[in-house]
Structures are given as structure tokens and as C-alpha cells.
Short mmCIF file of C-alpha atoms and ligand atoms in Angstrom, two decimals:
data_model
loop_
_atom_site.label_atom_id
_atom_site.label_comp_id
_atom_site.label_asym_id
_atom_site.label_seq_id
_atom_site.Cartn_x
_atom_site.Cartn_y
_atom_site.Cartn_z
CA MET A 1445 8.10 -11.10 -8.75
CA ALA A 1446 4.62 -10.92 -10.47
CA LYS A 1447 2.24 -13.57 -8.90
CA THR A 1448 -1.12 -14.47 -11.14
CA ILE A 1449 -2.52 -17.23 -9.73
CA ILE A 1450 -5.67 -16.72 -11.68
CA THR A 1451 -8.95 -17.11 -9.63
CA PRO A 1452 -12.37 -18.53 -11.72
CA ASP A 1453 -15.08 -15.93 -11.51
CA VAL A 1454 -17.48 -19.13 -10.79
CA VAL A 1455 -16.30 -22.42 -8.66
CA CYS A 1456 -18.80 -25.75 -8.75
CA LYS A 1457 -19.48 -28.93 -7.61
CA ILE A 1458 -21.37 -31.73 -9.67
CA GLU A 1459 -23.73 -33.59 -8.12
CA LYS A 1460 -25.23 -36.98 -9.24
CA SER A 1461 -28.82 -36.71 -10.04
CA GLY A 1462 -30.02 -40.24 -11.80
CA ASN A 1463 -27.88 -39.98 -14.70
CA ARG A 1464 -27.32 -36.46 -14.77
CA TYR A 1465 -24.21 -34.90 -13.53
CA ASN A 1466 -25.72 -31.79 -12.41
CA ALA A 1467 -23.11 -28.69 -11.47
CA TRP A 1468 -24.25 -26.12 -9.02
CA SER A 1469 -22.80 -22.91 -8.19
CA THR A 1470 -21.94 -22.05 -4.69
CA ASP A 1471 -24.58 -18.81 -5.19
CA GLY A 1472 -26.64 -21.94 -5.22
CA VAL A 1473 -26.97 -21.50 -9.58
CA LYS A 1474 -27.18 -24.18 -11.14
CA MET A 1475 -24.92 -24.31 -14.06
CA THR A 1476 -25.26 -27.61 -15.96
CA SER A 1477 -26.10 -25.53 -19.22
CA GLU A 1478 -22.49 -24.24 -19.14
CA ILE A 1479 -20.73 -26.67 -18.88
CA THR A 1480 -19.87 -29.89 -21.67
CA SER A 1481 -21.47 -33.64 -19.69
CA GLY A 1482 -17.72 -34.79 -20.12
CA CYS A 1483 -16.59 -32.12 -17.83
CA ARG A 1484 -18.93 -32.70 -15.54
CA LYS A 1485 -19.15 -36.14 -15.63
CA ASN A 1486 -14.85 -36.56 -14.68
CA ALA A 1487 -15.14 -33.60 -11.84
CA TYR A 1488 -17.87 -36.07 -10.63
CA ASN A 1489 -15.78 -39.02 -10.37
CA GLY A 1490 -12.72 -37.16 -9.46
CA ASN A 1491 -13.92 -35.44 -6.79
CA TYR A 1492 -13.33 -32.21 -7.53
CA LEU A 1493 -14.88 -28.42 -8.10
CA ILE A 1494 -14.70 -26.79 -11.57
CA GLY A 1495 -14.22 -22.62 -12.09
CA ARG A 1496 -14.84 -20.71 -14.71
CA PHE A 1497 -11.80 -19.01 -15.74
CA PRO A 1498 -10.83 -15.94 -18.06
CA SER A 1499 -9.67 -17.47 -21.14
CA SER A 1500 -6.39 -17.22 -22.37
CA ASN A 1501 -7.21 -17.67 -26.36
CA GLY A 1502 -9.58 -14.59 -26.17
CA ASN A 1503 -12.09 -15.56 -28.73
CA LYS A 1504 -14.23 -17.22 -26.36
CA GLY A 1505 -14.71 -15.49 -22.78
CA PHE A 1506 -13.70 -17.95 -20.40
CA ALA A 1507 -13.31 -21.31 -20.22
CA TRP A 1508 -14.18 -24.12 -17.73
CA ARG A 1509 -11.09 -26.25 -15.92
CA ARG A 1510 -10.47 -27.89 -12.57
CA VAL A 1511 -10.21 -25.39 -9.71
CA THR A 1512 -7.01 -27.24 -8.12
CA ASP A 1513 -5.57 -26.31 -4.30
CA LYS A 1514 -3.42 -23.91 -5.34
CA VAL A 1515 -6.30 -22.02 -6.60
CA MET A 1516 -8.61 -23.03 -4.11
CA SER A 1517 -6.13 -21.60 -1.05
CA ALA A 1518 -5.57 -18.07 -3.75
CA MET A 1519 -9.37 -17.78 -2.74
CA GLY A 1520 -10.14 -18.91 0.90
CA GLU A 1521 -11.62 -22.00 1.95
CA ASN A 1522 -15.28 -20.64 1.40
CA PHE A 1523 -15.92 -23.21 -1.53
CA GLY A 1524 -17.59 -26.57 0.23
CA SER A 1525 -20.38 -25.63 0.54
CA PRO A 1526 -24.08 -24.11 -2.30
CA LYS A 1527 -24.50 -20.86 -0.91
CA SER A 1528 -21.29 -19.03 0.43
CA SER A 1529 -20.66 -15.63 -2.22
CA VAL A 1530 -18.08 -16.05 -3.94
CA GLU A 1531 -18.27 -12.24 -3.64
CA ASP A 1532 -17.64 -12.72 0.10
CA VAL A 1533 -14.20 -14.18 0.46
CA PRO A 1534 -11.39 -10.91 0.89
CA SER A 1535 -8.79 -13.50 -0.77
CA SER A 1536 -10.28 -13.56 -3.97
CA VAL A 1537 -8.65 -10.86 -4.97
CA ASP A 1538 -8.94 -11.08 -8.99
CA VAL A 1539 -10.01 -7.51 -10.07
CA PRO A 1540 -13.21 -7.75 -9.63
CA SER A 1541 -15.79 -6.35 -12.99
CA GLU A 1542 -19.14 -7.03 -12.50
CA HIS A 1543 -20.65 -3.57 -10.05
CA ALA A 1544 -21.75 -5.59 -7.44
CA GLU A 1545 -18.64 -7.80 -7.20
CA VAL A 1546 -16.47 -4.86 -6.52
CA LEU A 1547 -18.71 -3.58 -3.80
CA SER A 1548 -18.36 -6.28 -2.04
CA PHE A 1549 -14.58 -6.47 -2.76
CA ILE A 1550 -14.07 -3.05 -1.15
CA HIS A 1551 -16.50 -3.28 1.48
CA SER A 1552 -14.58 -6.53 2.96
CA SER A 1553 -11.18 -5.40 2.22
CA TYR A 1554 -10.60 -4.20 5.72
CA GLY A 1555 -9.58 -7.73 6.10
CA LEU A 1556 -6.89 -7.71 3.88
CA LYS A 1557 -5.17 -4.39 6.04
CA PRO A 1558 -2.09 -6.25 7.67
CA LYS A 1559 -2.77 -5.55 11.69
CA GLY A 1560 0.50 -3.78 11.86
CA LEU A 1561 -0.44 -0.75 9.97
CA MET A 1562 -2.46 1.46 11.52
CA MET A 1563 -4.98 3.30 9.22
CA THR A 1564 -9.00 3.63 9.81
CA GLU A 1565 -11.45 1.44 7.84
CA LEU A 1566 -11.80 4.48 5.35
CA LYS A 1567 -9.17 5.29 4.20
CA TRP A 1568 -8.11 1.97 3.71
CA LYS A 1569 -10.91 1.09 1.74
CA TYR A 1570 -10.75 5.01 -0.20
CA LEU A 1571 -7.09 2.76 -1.01
CA ILE A 1572 -8.28 -0.31 -2.57
CA ARG A 1573 -11.41 1.56 -4.37
CA SER A 1574 -8.45 3.82 -6.13
CA ALA A 1575 -6.77 0.93 -6.94
CA VAL A 1576 -9.87 -1.56 -8.39
CA ARG A 1577 -10.95 1.48 -9.64
CA GLY A 1578 -7.22 1.52 -12.07
CA LYS A 1579 -6.96 5.24 -10.18
CA ASN A 1580 -2.96 6.59 -9.97
CA ILE A 1581 -2.46 6.72 -6.36
CA MET A 1582 -1.04 9.31 -4.80
CA MET A 1583 -0.01 8.70 -0.77
CA THR A 1584 0.58 12.04 1.34
CA GLY A 1585 1.93 12.65 4.84
CA PRO A 1586 5.02 13.68 7.09
CA ALA A 1587 7.63 11.52 6.91
CA GLY A 1588 7.35 8.21 8.93
CA CYS A 1589 3.61 8.02 8.67
CA GLY A 1590 3.41 4.83 7.04
CA LYS A 1591 3.02 6.16 3.33
CA THR A 1592 5.27 3.50 2.04
CA MET A 1593 3.88 0.68 4.51
CA ALA A 1594 -0.20 0.90 3.21
CA ALA A 1595 0.84 2.02 -0.06
CA LYS A 1596 2.80 -2.52 -0.24
CA ALA A 1597 0.26 -3.41 1.71
CA VAL A 1598 -2.12 -2.98 -1.18
CA VAL A 1599 -0.01 -3.53 -3.55
CA ASN A 1600 0.16 -7.22 -1.70
CA SER A 1601 -3.03 -7.54 -1.40
CA LEU A 1602 -4.59 -7.03 -4.58
CA ASP A 1603 -3.56 -10.10 -6.58
CA ARG A 1604 -1.90 -8.21 -9.13
CA PRO A 1605 1.61 -8.25 -11.03
CA ASP A 1606 3.84 -6.02 -9.10
CA TYR A 1607 6.89 -3.63 -9.27
CA TYR A 1608 8.54 -1.94 -6.85
CA PHE A 1609 10.64 1.82 -8.13
CA ASN A 1610 12.44 4.39 -5.59
CA LEU A 1611 13.01 7.10 -7.54
CA GLY A 1612 14.31 9.04 -4.66
CA ALA A 1613 17.43 7.00 -4.23
CA THR A 1614 17.76 7.31 -8.18
CA GLN A 1615 20.24 9.34 -9.82
CA ASP A 1616 19.33 8.53 -13.26
CA PRO A 1617 16.10 8.45 -14.17
CA ARG A 1618 16.19 8.14 -17.84
CA GLY A 1619 18.06 4.67 -17.32
CA THR A 1620 14.83 3.46 -14.61
CA LEU A 1621 12.50 4.87 -16.37
CA ILE A 1622 13.10 4.20 -20.10
CA GLY A 1623 16.50 1.69 -20.16
CA ASN A 1624 20.46 2.73 -21.67
CA THR A 1625 22.13 2.86 -24.34
CA HIS A 1626 25.04 0.32 -24.39
CA PHE A 1627 27.80 0.18 -26.97
CA ASP A 1628 29.25 -3.55 -27.40
CA ALA A 1629 32.17 -4.09 -29.45
CA ALA A 1630 30.06 -7.23 -31.72
CA ASP A 1631 26.69 -4.80 -31.53
CA GLY A 1632 27.98 -2.15 -31.29
CA THR A 1633 25.03 0.76 -30.11
CA TYR A 1634 22.49 -1.13 -28.65
CA PHE A 1635 18.79 -0.32 -26.41
CA SER A 1636 18.29 -2.82 -22.91
CA GLU A 1637 14.41 -1.07 -22.25
CA SER A 1638 14.42 -0.34 -18.34
CA LEU A 1639 12.37 -3.01 -16.39
CA PHE A 1640 9.89 -0.14 -15.64
CA VAL A 1641 8.67 -0.66 -19.40
CA LYS A 1642 8.06 -3.85 -19.04
CA ALA A 1643 5.76 -2.88 -15.64
CA ILE A 1644 3.84 -0.73 -17.34
CA GLN A 1645 3.44 -3.34 -20.61
CA THR A 1646 2.19 -6.63 -18.08
CA PRO A 1647 -1.87 -5.61 -18.02
CA ASN A 1648 -3.59 -4.95 -14.58
CA ALA A 1649 -0.16 -4.42 -12.82
CA VAL A 1650 0.95 -2.54 -10.17
CA ILE A 1651 2.93 0.16 -9.64
CA LEU A 1652 4.41 1.30 -6.98
CA LEU A 1653 6.15 4.78 -7.19
CA ASP A 1654 7.90 4.99 -4.22
CA GLU A 1655 9.34 8.60 -2.91
CA LEU A 1656 8.23 10.42 -6.03
CA SER A 1657 7.96 13.83 -4.88
CA ARG A 1658 12.10 13.31 -4.14
CA ALA A 1659 12.59 12.12 -8.03
CA HIS A 1660 14.76 13.93 -10.05
CA PRO A 1661 12.03 16.66 -12.57
CA ASP A 1662 13.19 14.88 -15.73
CA ALA A 1663 11.45 11.87 -14.19
CA TRP A 1664 8.51 14.05 -14.03
CA ASN A 1665 8.65 14.79 -17.12
CA ILE A 1666 9.32 11.64 -18.32
CA LEU A 1667 5.89 9.56 -16.58
CA MET A 1668 3.24 13.77 -17.44
CA THR A 1669 2.37 11.31 -20.94
CA VAL A 1670 2.31 7.72 -18.71
CA LEU A 1671 0.19 8.45 -16.11
CA ASP A 1672 -2.37 10.96 -17.75
CA TYR A 1673 -5.39 8.77 -18.70
CA GLY A 1674 -5.90 10.66 -22.02
CA GLN A 1675 -2.56 9.19 -23.33
CA ARG A 1676 -1.35 6.52 -20.79
CA TYR A 1677 2.21 5.95 -22.81
CA LEU A 1678 5.90 5.81 -22.59
CA ARG A 1679 8.05 7.68 -25.23
CA LEU A 1680 11.58 6.13 -26.12
CA ASP A 1681 13.00 9.09 -27.69
CA GLU A 1682 16.18 6.84 -27.66
CA GLN A 1683 14.83 3.85 -29.76
CA LYS A 1684 13.37 4.63 -33.10
CA GLU A 1685 11.76 2.37 -34.60
CA GLN A 1686 9.43 2.68 -31.90
CA ALA A 1687 9.03 5.73 -30.99
CA THR A 1688 6.48 5.81 -27.80
CA ILE A 1689 4.85 2.25 -25.66
CA LYS A 1690 1.67 1.90 -24.78
CA VAL A 1691 0.57 1.00 -21.32
CA ALA A 1692 -1.29 -2.18 -20.96
CA ASP A 1693 -4.60 -2.26 -19.42
CA GLY A 1694 -5.98 -2.42 -16.06
CA VAL A 1695 -2.49 -1.18 -15.35
CA THR A 1696 -2.67 0.99 -11.53
CA PHE A 1697 0.34 3.15 -10.35
CA VAL A 1698 0.26 3.70 -6.34
CA ALA A 1699 3.56 7.02 -5.74
CA THR A 1700 3.99 8.53 -2.42
CA ALA A 1701 5.12 11.63 -1.62
CA ASN A 1702 6.61 12.99 1.60
CA ILE A 1703 4.40 15.97 1.31
CA GLY A 1704 3.24 17.45 5.44
CA ASN A 1705 -0.30 17.00 5.28
CA GLU A 1706 -0.30 21.04 5.92
CA TYR A 1707 1.76 21.79 3.30
CA THR A 1708 -0.02 22.44 -0.39
CA SER A 1709 1.62 19.64 -2.08
CA THR A 1710 2.21 22.10 -6.05
CA ARG A 1711 4.78 24.14 -3.43
CA VAL A 1712 6.73 20.97 -3.46
CA MET A 1713 5.70 18.85 -6.58
CA ASP A 1714 4.71 20.23 -9.79
CA LYS A 1715 1.08 21.15 -10.89
CA ALA A 1716 0.53 18.77 -13.88
CA LEU A 1717 1.66 15.32 -12.53
CA MET A 1718 -0.17 16.25 -8.42
CA ASP A 1719 -3.42 16.26 -11.44
CA ARG A 1720 -3.27 13.11 -12.58
CA PHE A 1721 -2.99 11.64 -8.90
CA THR A 1722 -6.13 10.71 -6.74
CA ILE A 1723 -4.74 11.55 -3.18
CA VAL A 1724 -4.33 9.95 -0.70
CA GLU A 1725 -3.93 11.38 2.60
CA MET A 1726 -2.49 9.38 5.35
CA ASP A 1727 -3.22 10.98 9.29
CA VAL A 1728 -0.74 10.96 11.28
CA LEU A 1729 -1.59 8.42 14.42
CA SER A 1730 -3.82 9.78 17.60
CA GLU A 1731 -2.48 8.72 21.25
CA ALA A 1732 -4.69 6.27 21.19
CA ASP A 1733 -4.04 4.67 17.57
CA GLU A 1734 -0.18 4.61 18.14
CA SER A 1735 -0.10 3.46 22.31
CA GLN A 1736 -2.46 0.51 20.11
CA LEU A 1737 0.69 0.05 17.33
CA LEU A 1738 3.24 0.13 19.34
CA ASN A 1739 1.37 -2.00 22.04
CA TYR A 1740 0.83 -4.20 19.57
CA MET A 1741 3.98 -4.37 18.21
CA PHE A 1742 5.99 -4.92 21.62
CA PRO A 1743 4.09 -6.97 23.75
CA ASN A 1744 7.16 -7.63 26.06
CA VAL A 1745 7.80 -4.08 26.72
CA ASP A 1746 5.18 -2.76 29.82
CA SER A 1747 2.62 -1.01 28.61
CA ALA A 1748 2.67 2.00 30.85
CA VAL A 1749 5.83 2.85 29.13
CA LEU A 1750 4.66 2.59 25.59
CA ASN A 1751 2.13 4.76 26.99
CA ASN A 1752 4.52 8.14 27.63
CA VAL A 1753 5.93 6.85 24.16
CA ALA A 1754 3.20 7.53 22.41
CA LYS A 1755 2.15 10.43 24.66
CA ILE A 1756 5.49 12.51 23.98
CA ALA A 1757 4.80 11.59 20.75
CA SER A 1758 1.29 12.87 21.02
CA LEU A 1759 2.44 15.74 22.90
CA THR A 1760 4.88 17.29 20.31
CA ARG A 1761 2.70 16.71 17.20
CA THR A 1762 0.61 19.34 18.59
CA GLU A 1763 3.36 21.62 19.40
CA SER A 1764 4.82 21.92 16.29
CA SER A 1765 1.35 22.31 14.81
CA SER A 1766 0.17 24.80 16.44
CA ASP A 1767 0.42 28.80 16.03
CA THR A 1768 3.34 29.66 17.76
CA ALA A 1769 5.24 26.09 17.38
CA ARG A 1770 8.07 25.95 19.45
CA ILE A 1771 9.38 22.66 17.12
CA SER A 1772 9.31 22.49 13.78
CA SER A 1773 7.63 18.80 12.73
CA GLY A 1774 5.76 16.04 15.61
CA ILE A 1775 8.43 13.25 16.18
CA SER A 1776 7.05 10.34 13.81
CA THR A 1777 5.81 6.70 14.15
CA ARG A 1778 8.71 5.54 12.50
CA THR A 1779 10.54 6.87 15.39
CA THR A 1780 8.14 5.76 18.59
CA VAL A 1781 8.94 2.23 17.03
CA GLU A 1782 12.61 2.57 16.54
CA LEU A 1783 12.24 4.39 20.29
CA CYS A 1784 10.69 1.39 21.59
CA GLY A 1785 13.11 -1.72 19.74
CA LEU A 1786 15.79 0.12 22.23
CA LEU A 1787 12.85 -0.15 25.27
CA TYR A 1788 12.36 -3.46 24.39
CA ASP A 1789 16.56 -4.76 23.37
CA GLY A 1790 16.99 -3.12 27.78
CA PHE A 1791 17.63 0.55 27.28
CA SER A 1792 15.62 2.54 29.41
CA LEU A 1793 13.26 5.60 27.87
CA GLU A 1794 15.73 8.55 28.39
CA GLU A 1795 18.57 6.56 27.29
CA SER A 1796 16.34 6.26 23.94
CA ALA A 1797 15.09 9.35 23.03
CA GLU A 1798 18.32 10.38 23.37
CA VAL A 1799 19.84 8.31 21.34
CA SER A 1800 16.78 8.62 18.43
CA ILE A 1801 14.82 12.00 19.16
CA TYR A 1802 17.54 14.29 20.54
CA PRO A 1803 19.55 14.10 17.34
CA GLN A 1804 16.22 15.23 14.85
CA TYR A 1805 15.75 18.37 16.59
CA ASP A 1806 18.66 21.36 16.21
CA SER A 1807 20.77 22.44 19.47
CA THR A 1808 20.91 25.73 18.35
CA GLY A 1809 20.04 27.99 20.30
CA GLY A 1810 21.05 26.68 23.89
CA VAL A 1811 17.59 26.36 26.21
CA ASP A 1812 15.19 27.97 23.76
CA SER A 1813 16.03 25.45 20.97
CA GLU A 1814 13.59 22.80 19.50
CA ARG A 1815 15.64 20.23 21.24
CA THR A 1816 15.63 21.46 25.20
CA PHE A 1817 12.04 22.06 24.39
CA VAL A 1818 11.77 18.43 23.24
CA LYS A 1819 14.13 17.43 26.89
CA GLN A 1820 11.84 18.92 28.54
CA ILE A 1821 8.86 17.00 27.61
CA VAL A 1822 10.47 13.47 27.89
CA GLN A 1823 11.51 14.30 30.81
CA LYS A 1824 8.03 14.85 32.48
CA PHE A 1825 7.69 11.53 31.64
CA CYS A 1826 11.24 9.75 32.25
CA ASP A 1827 12.18 11.50 36.61
CA ASP A 1828 12.58 8.52 38.02
CA GLY A 1829 11.28 5.96 35.30
CA SER A 1830 8.30 4.51 37.14
CA SER A 1831 5.47 6.74 37.96
CA ASP A 1832 2.42 8.03 35.88
CA ASP A 1833 1.60 10.64 38.73
CA LEU A 1834 4.78 12.52 37.27
CA PHE A 1835 3.05 12.90 34.32
CA ASN A 1836 0.03 15.94 35.38
CA GLU A 1837 -2.74 17.40 33.35
CA GLU A 1838 -1.75 20.57 33.96
CA GLU A 1839 2.03 19.73 32.55
CA MET A 1840 0.16 18.56 29.59
CA ALA A 1841 -2.05 21.29 29.20
CA GLU A 1842 1.04 23.52 29.71
CA ALA A 1843 2.89 21.97 26.65
CA GLU A 1844 -0.18 21.56 24.47
CA SER A 1845 -1.15 25.35 24.82
CA THR A 1846 0.37 27.37 22.34
CA ASN A 1847 1.75 29.93 24.44
N1 ATP B 921 0.45 4.13 10.05
C1 ATP B 921 1.40 3.43 10.81
N2 ATP B 921 1.17 2.06 10.63
C2 ATP B 921 2.12 1.15 11.88
N3 ATP B 921 3.14 1.25 11.67
C3 ATP B 921 3.17 2.54 11.02
C4 ATP B 921 2.74 3.90 10.29
N4 ATP B 921 3.82 4.86 10.37
C5 ATP B 921 4.53 4.32 10.38
N5 ATP B 921 4.82 3.28 10.62
C6 ATP B 921 6.14 2.53 11.32
O1 ATP B 921 7.23 3.97 11.18
C7 ATP B 921 7.83 2.72 9.39
C8 ATP B 921 8.34 3.72 8.75
O2 ATP B 921 6.62 4.44 7.60
P1 ATP B 921 6.80 4.08 6.36
O3 ATP B 921 8.32 3.77 5.38
O4 ATP B 921 5.70 3.68 6.18
O5 ATP B 921 6.67 5.94 6.61
P2 ATP B 921 6.47 6.64 5.07
O6 ATP B 921 5.70 7.06 5.51
O7 ATP B 921 6.77 6.35 4.33
O8 ATP B 921 8.38 8.01 5.15
P3 ATP B 921 8.96 8.61 4.01
O9 ATP B 921 8.47 9.86 4.01
O10 ATP B 921 10.04 8.56 4.51
O11 ATP B 921 9.16 8.12 2.71
C9 ATP B 921 7.80 1.66 9.18
O12 ATP B 921 7.81 0.20 8.87
C10 ATP B 921 6.73 1.68 10.36
O13 ATP B 921 7.19 0.66 11.44
MG1 MG B 922 8.21 5.99 1.70
#
């Protein structure tokens, strides 16, 4: 699981000049005096690049070593020519320490966002920046808007050891976050610590806490000290000799909470816990973005139909957020993606809606039910399946209006 390719902060190419072997960094800075002559000579004769790596023994800050192909591919290809800048390479994702480097990394990070994830550049950069700065991040937004997807994407983009915990799915928060006490006839009672304990002791780890809002309140209590910037420890009350475990340097937490943007988060989650996070709110996609995503994901499905799906979703979202809403929630992106999967497999729009959309809406109340309302919207786009003309602006305005 852990991806620990260590990348150098400076890479040098060696050139021979007279009887000297000069080292030039990719920025064009002469580094000869920093590197031993033997090391430079070997690199020149072996025709390889050398890089300045953080030292493992801790006495000296760094060590110059050969840059292997693996490290090169982790860093990108831009190292052959002097002048190309190390900071410009987006896949060089060791946590940068210099301010200029951090700035450059954040502002060139949009290229790290997977194409299939729709998220504005600003939100993505904010997410990356919060991660690089070691903030506890909480992704919020309504169901199926991409919180888990974005959290996983940011974890993948930073080439740091990563751990995933789904707190919504666990029945046993203490076992998941601390560990379990077992009994064995030979050894008696013993304690086995959780993967989470290992995770928080891994320097620079990125730890995903999915569905934190659905977690048991015990989990929130356990996490309280772990997430607090002033405390950063986990209490292992089961284990007497070692009462607390310190969170290692550089550990970043990314949590997701299924909290509608329309709610104040504290209504759903403990305020003290929420206060420990930087909130990154996932936007519900606009009709244009939804269309773009669906067309990107389903290039073989008729684009006009995909655009209609985006329109349907958008109409339900507008309606659900209006003051006099007749439906309590809009169709999520998760649902539109599922629905288009059905279209791709040969189901009609009407059939797809029937199985993927309608069950989400209450049918009590007959003609006044939420389900009937949503059906009416869908049907405007289904009547004979072919013509966009069926959808007229008046009807759309009517559906969007709050009366
Ligand atoms: N912004 C988005 N960009 C691309 N795909 C998206 C987006 N939002 C949702 N999806 C699609 O919906 C699916 C579900 O998204 P995801 O699991 O991230 O939602 P979530 O916000 O975590 O939902 P929940 O609140 O139920 O946990 C994704 O697999 C993807 O196909
Ligand atoms: Mg999720």
C-alpha cells in the first residue's frame, strides 16, 4: 500500500571540462563543490544523473546518489536538459519544503487531477494546498457528489504512504482505531494494535477517514486528540505500558462527511470535531459540467440523450433547493452515472429512470408525491425519445419555478 519512492530535491548532470567533472543542476546551477569528485567521476563514466536525496541516517541532511530509472519516472522526464526546473514537474510529489517550491507545486497541481473527476481548479488546488500544509481536511457535500472520489484522488496525487479507513462501515470503532484485546491459551491476554495505530506512526502518511459523519460517536471521541493540532496523540487505554501514541510528523488526515451543503455541519456532527478540520465543500455539478462528465465517460452513448440526463438532474437539483421545493433532494451525479451505464447497456431513458431514479423518491401521496413530480420531469425528455423540441423553454422554466 505504501508508496515510498524518495525523490531528490536537486538533480545534476555531470560534464567533463578539462580534467574536471562539473556538476550542473537542472536549474543550471553549478554544484561541483557539493559533490565528491569520485561521485562525479563515476556518474560521468557511468552516464547517469545524480540527485541530492534526504539522508536516511539523519546526521547529515542529504546524500548524493545515482538517480535510477524508477526515481526518474517518479519525477517525470524533464531532467535531461539544464534550465528545466525541478519544481515544474508535477509528479515530483515529495512534500516540498521551500516556500517557492510549495507555491509552484500547488499552482501546477491541476494536472494531477484525474480527468474523470469534475472539480473546479480552485477547489482542487485548495485541496492540494491543505494536504501539502498538513491540514486536517474534511470534504463535505450531499450524497454522491464526488467526495470520496476527490479524497482518493488527492491521496493518489501525493506520492506518500496512504491508508484508507471507512468509518461509516465499521461496527467497532475501538477495534478499528485502537486495536483488540485477544485471549490465547498459551500467551494469555494480549493486545493487537490496529492498522490505524500503524498509520498514524508513519511519517508523512495521508490517512483517509471516509464517511466520518456516519461513524459511531466513540470514533469521534477517539479521534478528538489525534486530530487536535496541539495534542496529536492517540490514547491506547488498553495497553498499560504505553498509554499514548504520538502522531508522526507530516501526517495528513482527509475525511469525508455526507453533509448537505444546505445544512450547518454542526447539526450533524459534533462541533468540537468539525472545528479540527479545514472544510472543502464539494460543489454539486452544474448542468454543463454534468454533461461534460457524462460525455467524457460515455463517448458511445448518444450525446443528446446524455445532455438530457444532465438537464433532468439539474432541474431536480434546482427544484430541491428552492424555498417551496416539491422534492427533498436532487438527482446525484452518482445516479446520473449509473443511469448512463444503463443507457450504454441498451436500456431506454425511460427504463433507466424507472430503475435508477424513481426508487429514490417517495411515492406516497399519489399525484402529489415526489415520485410523480420527478417522473413528470423525466417524461418531458422521453416522449418519443428523439426530439429535443419536446423540451421547451417554458416547461423548463415551469419546472424550475418554485410555484
Ligand atoms: N464530481 C464528480 N466528478 C466525477 N464523478 C463523480 C463526481 N461526483 C460523483 N461522481 C460519480 O459518482 C460516483 C460516486 O461518487 P463518490 O463515491 O465520490 O460520492 P460521495 O460524495 O463520496 O458520496 P457519499 O456521500 O454517498 O459517500 C463516483 O464513482 C463517480 O462515478
Ligand atoms: Mg463517499
